[in-house]
Amino acid sequence: METVRVCLVGAGRAGMVHGVNLARHVPGARVVAVVDEREEARRRAAAELGASADFPTLRDALQAAEFDAVVIATPTYTHRDLAVEAARAGKHIFCEKPMAIDAEQALAMIEAARSAGVVLQIGFMRRFDEDFVRARALIEAGEIGEPLFIRSTTRGPGLPPPWAWDTAKSNGMLAEVNSHDFDCVRWLAGSEYERVFARVRARKAEEPRRLHPDFYDVAVVTVELADGTLGAIDGACPSDYGYDARVEVLGSRGLLTVGQVPDGTVVQVTQDGRVTRQAFRSWRDRFRTGYLGEAREFVECVRTGRVPRVTGVDGLRALEAVLAAVKSIASGVPEPVVRHAVAAGEAARR
Amino acid sequence: METVRVCLVGAGRAGMVHGVNLARHVPGARVVAVVDEREEARRRAAAELGASADFPTLRDALQAAEFDAVVIATPTYTHRDLAVEAARAGKHIFCEKPMAIDAEQALAMIEAARSAGVVLQIGFMRRFDEDFVRARALIEAGEIGEPLFIRSTTRGPGLPPPWAWDTAKSNGMLAEVNSHDFDCVRWLAGSEYERVFARVRARKAEEPRRLHPDFYDVAVVTVELADGTLGAIDGACPSDYGYDARVEVLGSRGLLTVGQVPDGTVVQVTQDGRVTRQAFRSWRDRFRTGYLGEAREFVECVRTGRVPRVTGVDGLRALEAVLAAVKSIASGVPEPVVRHAVAAGEAARR
Amino acid sequence: METVRVCLVGAGRAGMVHGVNLARHVPGARVVAVVDEREEARRRAAAELGASADFPTLRDALQAAEFDAVVIATPTYTHRDLAVEAARAGKHIFCEKPMAIDAEQALAMIEAARSAGVVLQIGFMRRFDEDFVRARALIEAGEIGEPLFIRSTTRGPGLPPPWAWDTAKSNGMLAEVNSHDFDCVRWLAGSEYERVFARVRARKAEEPRRLHPDFYDVAVVTVELADGTLGAIDGACPSDYGYDARVEVLGSRGLLTVGQVPDGTVVQVTQDGRVTRQAFRSWRDRFRTGYLGEAREFVECVRTGRVPRVTGVDGLRALEAVLAAVKSIASGVPEPVVRHAVAAGEAARR
Amino acid sequence: METVRVCLVGAGRAGMVHGVNLARHVPGARVVAVVDEREEARRRAAAELGASADFPTLRDALQAAEFDAVVIATPTYTHRDLAVEAARAGKHIFCEKPMAIDAEQALAMIEAARSAGVVLQIGFMRRFDEDFVRARALIEAGEIGEPLFIRSTTRGPGLPPPWAWDTAKSNGMLAEVNSHDFDCVRWLAGSEYERVFARVRARKAEEPRRLHPDFYDVAVVTVELADGTLGAIDGACPSDYGYDARVEVLGSRGLLTVGQVPDGTVVQVTQDGRVTRQAFRSWRDRFRTGYLGEAREFVECVRTGRVPRVTGVDGLRALEAVLAAVKSIASGVPEPVVRHAVAAGEAARR
């Protein structure tokens, strides 16, 4: 395949990050169509990305345009239907995190991609960030011995979109924001989740709380992995002070940390004696190379048939842990992480 | 009182930190006696501290020497008897953390000090560390808004002493090492504990695990406070890479962190491109000014009758949370923190 | 102009950085030809950059290929002839630093570009680095008051190429490496050079020193600017420990620093208590976005006719200061910086 | 000698730092007398330090009080007379930096101490700071290879006292503030000064400039050492943003830096995305342990007869470099550093 022709489904903020990367910064890819139910958004996106066509639905695009792959960057509750539809049409699939609303949806996506023989990659871009990659390589090289305890923190600058406030449509912040942490802890430990315990609070956002009594914006989760590793995941949203994504791995022979807050190396010292640096304001800035890396990975996998470094099973495993955490919020006690069987050959690549 | 004459009870490592501070660096204090059942240890300590007498037991010291105050730095399970004995003899009391083995012991110590009218201060030296003090002042000044989430980490360089491996004599690492964290989270939040959930592992130390099946050396605890603040406390011991004591407070309007790992400002960049600083190797180095500050506080309170900034009730409150965490380890579910009533006027000063 | 067609002149390391950026990462640009006297180098470069033709000389390329602009990344002593030849053929010019060997060459280049009406941009990529841009903006906004003292340091990981060891062909490290510092100090101060004093040593590289008695690899320069700002520029090459480019601006109301050494946010703490980060190993990594930014600037200026943010006059002004520094090395005393008149409208844009 | 009885000469800010250290924090020392021409200052100091007597002049103190040593912390132009008088009376001498106004004065002090057989220590407290000591030890251990370039910066928070504005009474900021840098570069290089070149500006302080046309408050000095090491010393005063003392040593196999600006480990991240730490506000805070260390050194040398780690010859060598820098300011060209012979056995200990 000479050039991978991509149909972007969802022209919101995350969708445009992928769209711009594919249109401009990934050799061998072009964005040829944009799907979004909002007419103005899809028109503007198509113009910016050099796409020759735009459509209100994926169905329309499948009928009217020629392309090889879809990038799905729509609300979580739409992922399953879109991915299954794309797979049946033989299109390769890049799908944003969280993968789906429940395990059945995720399994259906994995099965649809498997039977169609198409690539299915999930948007855990931290796995392509240089710092996270370096940390993982140091762990694999045995530099800190056995992982004993892993802490992963994500705080987002803004409120999640309104549909994510509603627990009927979303698993909330632990899914929409912290699924990155659930993926990272598992990836860095090289082990699967066994049990989680979650506590949450609604402390910041007034409106979502009023509309949805289950809404929360501060969370802390204890995680237990099969190899004995303990972990703690915490999240808060909006954090106001910027985008903060950090991980700390305590090993039997040392410590690794990734992702302190300052953005850039400018240090200002003021007359009142404050030594000031700038925090990252956005996930787009913090993970610029990570987003670019995952787009390149996807295009390469589509062209070569290679299995991507982040598969549907990786999406499923993170989702299973999120679901157990959501259950723990309600039950007030630790909950086991239910691990679903997948077809042989679909095991997560790490 | 012109000079506060101190009897040091326990001439081990922590005891000698207090002894040296009181003998040399705190104006208005003198170490006049040393108690330790190990003859050589007490002789050497007395010589180093300029104390004129040494004794195998506190009883002997009370009979034969004149002093105003005791500093108790012996194993935790001996604190209650020593403190009660000192109080009955009218001696002011500085007692190392953790305060005692159970709440009844702690309550007995508080009551003994109350009825004797003597000072009772617990050794939470972090409250006197310049960084922690500054963080607390920034929180009180509203600089980060309301605390939402507090994380506190302590990792110690060496194994706890053998008596602390035995759950009959000690509440383990959560008490011996992490009671500082339990005190700090409560102090920084300005709120009381309601519920805790703890998970632990034995991953590093072979010998203690063999002798005591309940021994653990990695722990993570979720804490819930009365005002809605969530927290996470984690510990590991020995950490090998040094002494690491950090706290992070997420507020509704900003973030505060205390205590990154490097010791000193020397940065070395080597031919292989490694930019290297030095970690703190010991709590003595990391909290040098904290230890000095609490010694000064104690002497000042003895001289002036002022209530110390860390009271027996503070020791009790941290212990109550540790006890609930220990119970949670066994039960596998969250446990409420049982808060014991104390006499009016004994409420913790913060 | 729809797409800017570029002929890359010089397929060495710096040339390939520009080539890859223009071929892949700058919308609206294509590399259509490669010039290098080394056949294998130009063939490989053309293949990698998707260029349809390669030539041993610029003259050949001008005769046989169609393009709009040249990127000159050859040894310094060839810049003038290449730039003048390109200008006469009506090609826009991006030229690597240092601009030329002496002021007459630089003036000839400026005049050739002026009379041909083509863009002439010099490769001071730090002006497009996010950190340097932020620092400059903070200074312009008055955040640190008036600049009083500016220090700029560059240390390079490897030896300069052999032609740069020879003072007949090069002004040495102060030109090849530190011309960035000479540009930055002037740019950040917003003032022109008046006088410089330089001291150098040959301490590291054995072979160049043996071949060329004037060779030096450690340097420190005092600079005086017209507005009263003092500065210090220092350089060393090779530095072994990595690529180190830093600037510090002391203002009348605060301090700004840019460019501490660590690359990335991974911190490793090892059993011996060393807290380790990674240094930048190469200017390509440190200034990745700077190189990309200057390529985008060049393409935009070619397309719009806008004057670039780094002009030939900027190249001239840095060169004049370097030349005075080189003279000071020989004379042992401070030397005035001779400022050459340029045609109106050619004043440096800052 | 059981206890070293000290007479403090000069009860200003620096004097009180020494006084408090000797009175409270140095075992084996007592402050028994205070000399200051200002009655209220000496009375208050004596009370604070527990000294039993105070006098308007050293002569009075020598006649009326018994003591073993003097600590001289008066204006520089008085050092020689006080030190010579003390030496003739057989008193050991600790003298603040800069040692004296000219080399003849310094030589007279060295000779007086030598013939009286008393200790003469100069107040270069950085040599006792843990960071500087660690840096020096790393250099001596060969960790960075041969020193090639050393940069030393000092910026002070406040204006020097009025007598130091007057070039008849003082060598200005390079002496009063930067003599620490002149000492440190020489100490860290392990080599002697050969030549210096200095440029200065008056940019900040209005009043001193009006009163004294030679006054300056920004300076940069190029230094050349006998072993080929180059260096740059810079200073500014007042710096407003705090006290800033840093040194950077580039070696043939690596880099060492000491003394970044933040004070403490508290990091605050605010809603506007600023990551803020606190700068050191004062030399008293930054070099607390350095001041304490030099006081201990002095007392130990007095008690044991050992030669101090910072001798009169060290004071002389730094002064010689300052004097050459002052000469260079006037001449506008580099000036050789004139090295004065001292009696055998008086060579600087390093």
PDB file of N, CA and C in Angstrom, chain A residues 315-347:
ATOM      1  N   GLY A 315      -6.562  -2.372  25.248  1.00  0.00           N
ATOM      2  CA  GLY A 315      -7.715  -1.531  25.575  1.00  0.00           C
ATOM      3  C   GLY A 315      -8.678  -2.248  26.498  1.00  0.00           C
ATOM      4  N   LEU A 316      -8.904  -3.526  26.231  1.00  0.00           N
ATOM      5  CA  LEU A 316      -9.796  -4.325  27.066  1.00  0.00           C
ATOM      6  C   LEU A 316      -9.272  -4.446  28.490  1.00  0.00           C
ATOM      7  N   ARG A 317      -7.978  -4.720  28.633  1.00  0.00           N
ATOM      8  CA  ARG A 317      -7.417  -4.937  29.980  1.00  0.00           C
ATOM      9  C   ARG A 317      -7.514  -3.679  30.849  1.00  0.00           C
ATOM     10  N   ALA A 318      -7.247  -2.533  30.235  1.00  0.00           N
ATOM     11  CA  ALA A 318      -7.397  -1.286  30.994  1.00  0.00           C
ATOM     12  C   ALA A 318      -8.856  -1.069  31.360  1.00  0.00           C
ATOM     13  N   LEU A 319      -9.729  -1.377  30.423  1.00  0.00           N
ATOM     14  CA  LEU A 319     -11.163  -1.193  30.668  1.00  0.00           C
ATOM     15  C   LEU A 319     -11.657  -2.093  31.794  1.00  0.00           C
ATOM     16  N   GLU A 320     -11.192  -3.333  31.798  1.00  0.00           N
ATOM     17  CA  GLU A 320     -11.601  -4.251  32.873  1.00  0.00           C
ATOM     18  C   GLU A 320     -11.238  -3.693  34.249  1.00  0.00           C
ATOM     19  N   ALA A 321     -10.063  -3.084  34.333  1.00  0.00           N
ATOM     20  CA  ALA A 321      -9.644  -2.521  35.618  1.00  0.00           C
ATOM     21  C   ALA A 321     -10.482  -1.300  35.975  1.00  0.00           C
ATOM     22  N   VAL A 322     -10.774  -0.480  34.973  1.00  0.00           N
ATOM     23  CA  VAL A 322     -11.637   0.680  35.220  1.00  0.00           C
ATOM     24  C   VAL A 322     -13.017   0.219  35.708  1.00  0.00           C
ATOM     25  N   LEU A 323     -13.548  -0.814  35.073  1.00  0.00           N
ATOM     26  CA  LEU A 323     -14.882  -1.298  35.453  1.00  0.00           C
ATOM     27  C   LEU A 323     -14.901  -1.825  36.885  1.00  0.00           C
ATOM     28  N   ALA A 324     -13.841  -2.510  37.283  1.00  0.00           N
ATOM     29  CA  ALA A 324     -13.773  -2.986  38.663  1.00  0.00           C
ATOM     30  C   ALA A 324     -13.670  -1.812  39.624  1.00  0.00           C
ATOM     31  N   ALA A 325     -12.942  -0.770  39.216  1.00  0.00           N
ATOM     32  CA  ALA A 325     -12.841   0.415  40.061  1.00  0.00           C
ATOM     33  C   ALA A 325     -14.189   1.090  40.211  1.00  0.00           C
ATOM     34  N   VAL A 326     -14.934   1.176  39.113  1.00  0.00           N
ATOM     35  CA  VAL A 326     -16.263   1.786  39.174  1.00  0.00           C
ATOM     36  C   VAL A 326     -17.181   0.965  40.086  1.00  0.00           C
ATOM     37  N   LYS A 327     -17.041  -0.354  39.997  1.00  0.00           N
ATOM     38  CA  LYS A 327     -17.834  -1.218  40.874  1.00  0.00           C
ATOM     39  C   LYS A 327     -17.436  -1.008  42.342  1.00  0.00           C
ATOM     40  N   SER A 328     -16.138  -0.825  42.584  1.00  0.00           N
ATOM     41  CA  SER A 328     -15.647  -0.618  43.944  1.00  0.00           C
ATOM     42  C   SER A 328     -16.159   0.696  44.536  1.00  0.00           C
ATOM     43  N   ILE A 329     -16.293   1.701  43.678  1.00  0.00           N
ATOM     44  CA  ILE A 329     -16.847   2.976  44.158  1.00  0.00           C
ATOM     45  C   ILE A 329     -18.221   2.734  44.772  1.00  0.00           C
ATOM     46  N   ALA A 330     -19.025   1.905  44.069  1.00  0.00           N
ATOM     47  CA  ALA A 330     -20.389   1.654  44.542  1.00  0.00           C
ATOM     48  C   ALA A 330     -20.423   0.718  45.739  1.00  0.00           C
ATOM     49  N   SER A 331     -19.574  -0.309  45.711  1.00  0.00           N
ATOM     50  CA  SER A 331     -19.647  -1.320  46.773  1.00  0.00           C
ATOM     51  C   SER A 331     -18.910  -0.893  48.031  1.00  0.00           C
ATOM     52  N   GLY A 332     -17.928  -0.023  47.871  1.00  0.00           N
ATOM     53  CA  GLY A 332     -17.167   0.409  49.036  1.00  0.00           C
ATOM     54  C   GLY A 332     -16.101  -0.573  49.476  1.00  0.00           C
ATOM     55  N   VAL A 333     -15.940  -1.641  48.752  1.00  0.00           N
ATOM     56  CA  VAL A 333     -14.904  -2.628  49.088  1.00  0.00           C
ATOM     57  C   VAL A 333     -14.058  -2.923  47.846  1.00  0.00           C
ATOM     58  N   PRO A 334     -12.926  -3.596  48.027  1.00  0.00           N
ATOM     59  CA  PRO A 334     -12.114  -3.968  46.859  1.00  0.00           C
ATOM     60  C   PRO A 334     -12.892  -4.906  45.946  1.00  0.00           C
ATOM     61  N   GLU A 335     -12.638  -4.800  44.678  1.00  0.00           N
ATOM     62  CA  GLU A 335     -13.324  -5.660  43.714  1.00  0.00           C
ATOM     63  C   GLU A 335     -12.287  -6.371  42.838  1.00  0.00           C
ATOM     64  N   PRO A 336     -12.544  -7.648  42.561  1.00  0.00           N
ATOM     65  CA  PRO A 336     -11.636  -8.354  41.655  1.00  0.00           C
ATOM     66  C   PRO A 336     -11.774  -7.805  40.238  1.00  0.00           C
ATOM     67  N   VAL A 337     -10.710  -7.842  39.499  1.00  0.00           N
ATOM     68  CA  VAL A 337     -10.745  -7.442  38.088  1.00  0.00           C
ATOM     69  C   VAL A 337     -11.064  -8.690  37.264  1.00  0.00           C
ATOM     70  N   VAL A 338     -12.200  -8.674  36.586  1.00  0.00           N
ATOM     71  CA  VAL A 338     -12.621  -9.830  35.790  1.00  0.00           C
ATOM     72  C   VAL A 338     -11.901  -9.795  34.447  1.00  0.00           C
ATOM     73  N   ARG A 339     -11.114 -10.816  34.186  1.00  0.00           N
ATOM     74  CA  ARG A 339     -10.326 -10.842  32.960  1.00  0.00           C
ATOM     75  C   ARG A 339     -11.018 -11.742  31.944  1.00  0.00           C
ATOM     76  N   HIS A 340     -11.349 -11.192  30.785  1.00  0.00           N
ATOM     77  CA  HIS A 340     -12.073 -11.929  29.759  1.00  0.00           C
ATOM     78  C   HIS A 340     -11.120 -12.652  28.829  1.00  0.00           C
ATOM     79  N   ALA A 341     -11.531 -13.872  28.456  1.00  0.00           N
ATOM     80  CA  ALA A 341     -10.712 -14.639  27.525  1.00  0.00           C
ATOM     81  C   ALA A 341     -10.798 -14.019  26.133  1.00  0.00           C
ATOM     82  N   VAL A 342      -9.691 -14.026  25.432  1.00  0.00           N
ATOM     83  CA  VAL A 342      -9.704 -13.593  24.035  1.00  0.00           C
ATOM     84  C   VAL A 342      -9.096 -14.698  23.197  1.00  0.00           C
ATOM     85  N   ALA A 343      -9.414 -14.661  21.915  1.00  0.00           N
ATOM     86  CA  ALA A 343      -8.916 -15.699  21.019  1.00  0.00           C
ATOM     87  C   ALA A 343      -7.393 -15.736  21.051  1.00  0.00           C
ATOM     88  N   ALA A 344      -6.844 -16.923  20.925  1.00  0.00           N
ATOM     89  CA  ALA A 344      -5.389 -17.066  20.868  1.00  0.00           C
ATOM     90  C   ALA A 344      -4.851 -16.160  19.769  1.00  0.00           C
ATOM     91  N   GLY A 345      -3.706 -15.625  19.966  1.00  0.00           N
ATOM     92  CA  GLY A 345      -3.141 -14.724  18.963  1.00  0.00           C
ATOM     93  C   GLY A 345      -3.605 -13.292  19.153  1.00  0.00           C
ATOM     94  N   GLU A 346      -4.571 -13.102  20.059  1.00  0.00           N
ATOM     95  CA  GLU A 346      -5.034 -11.738  20.332  1.00  0.00           C
ATOM     96  C   GLU A 346      -4.442 -11.200  21.626  1.00  0.00           C
ATOM     97  N   ALA A 347      -3.550 -11.971  22.221  1.00  0.00           N
ATOM     98  CA  ALA A 347      -2.954 -11.520  23.483  1.00  0.00           C
ATOM     99  C   ALA A 347      -2.270 -10.175  23.264  1.00  0.00           C
TER     100      ALA A 347
END
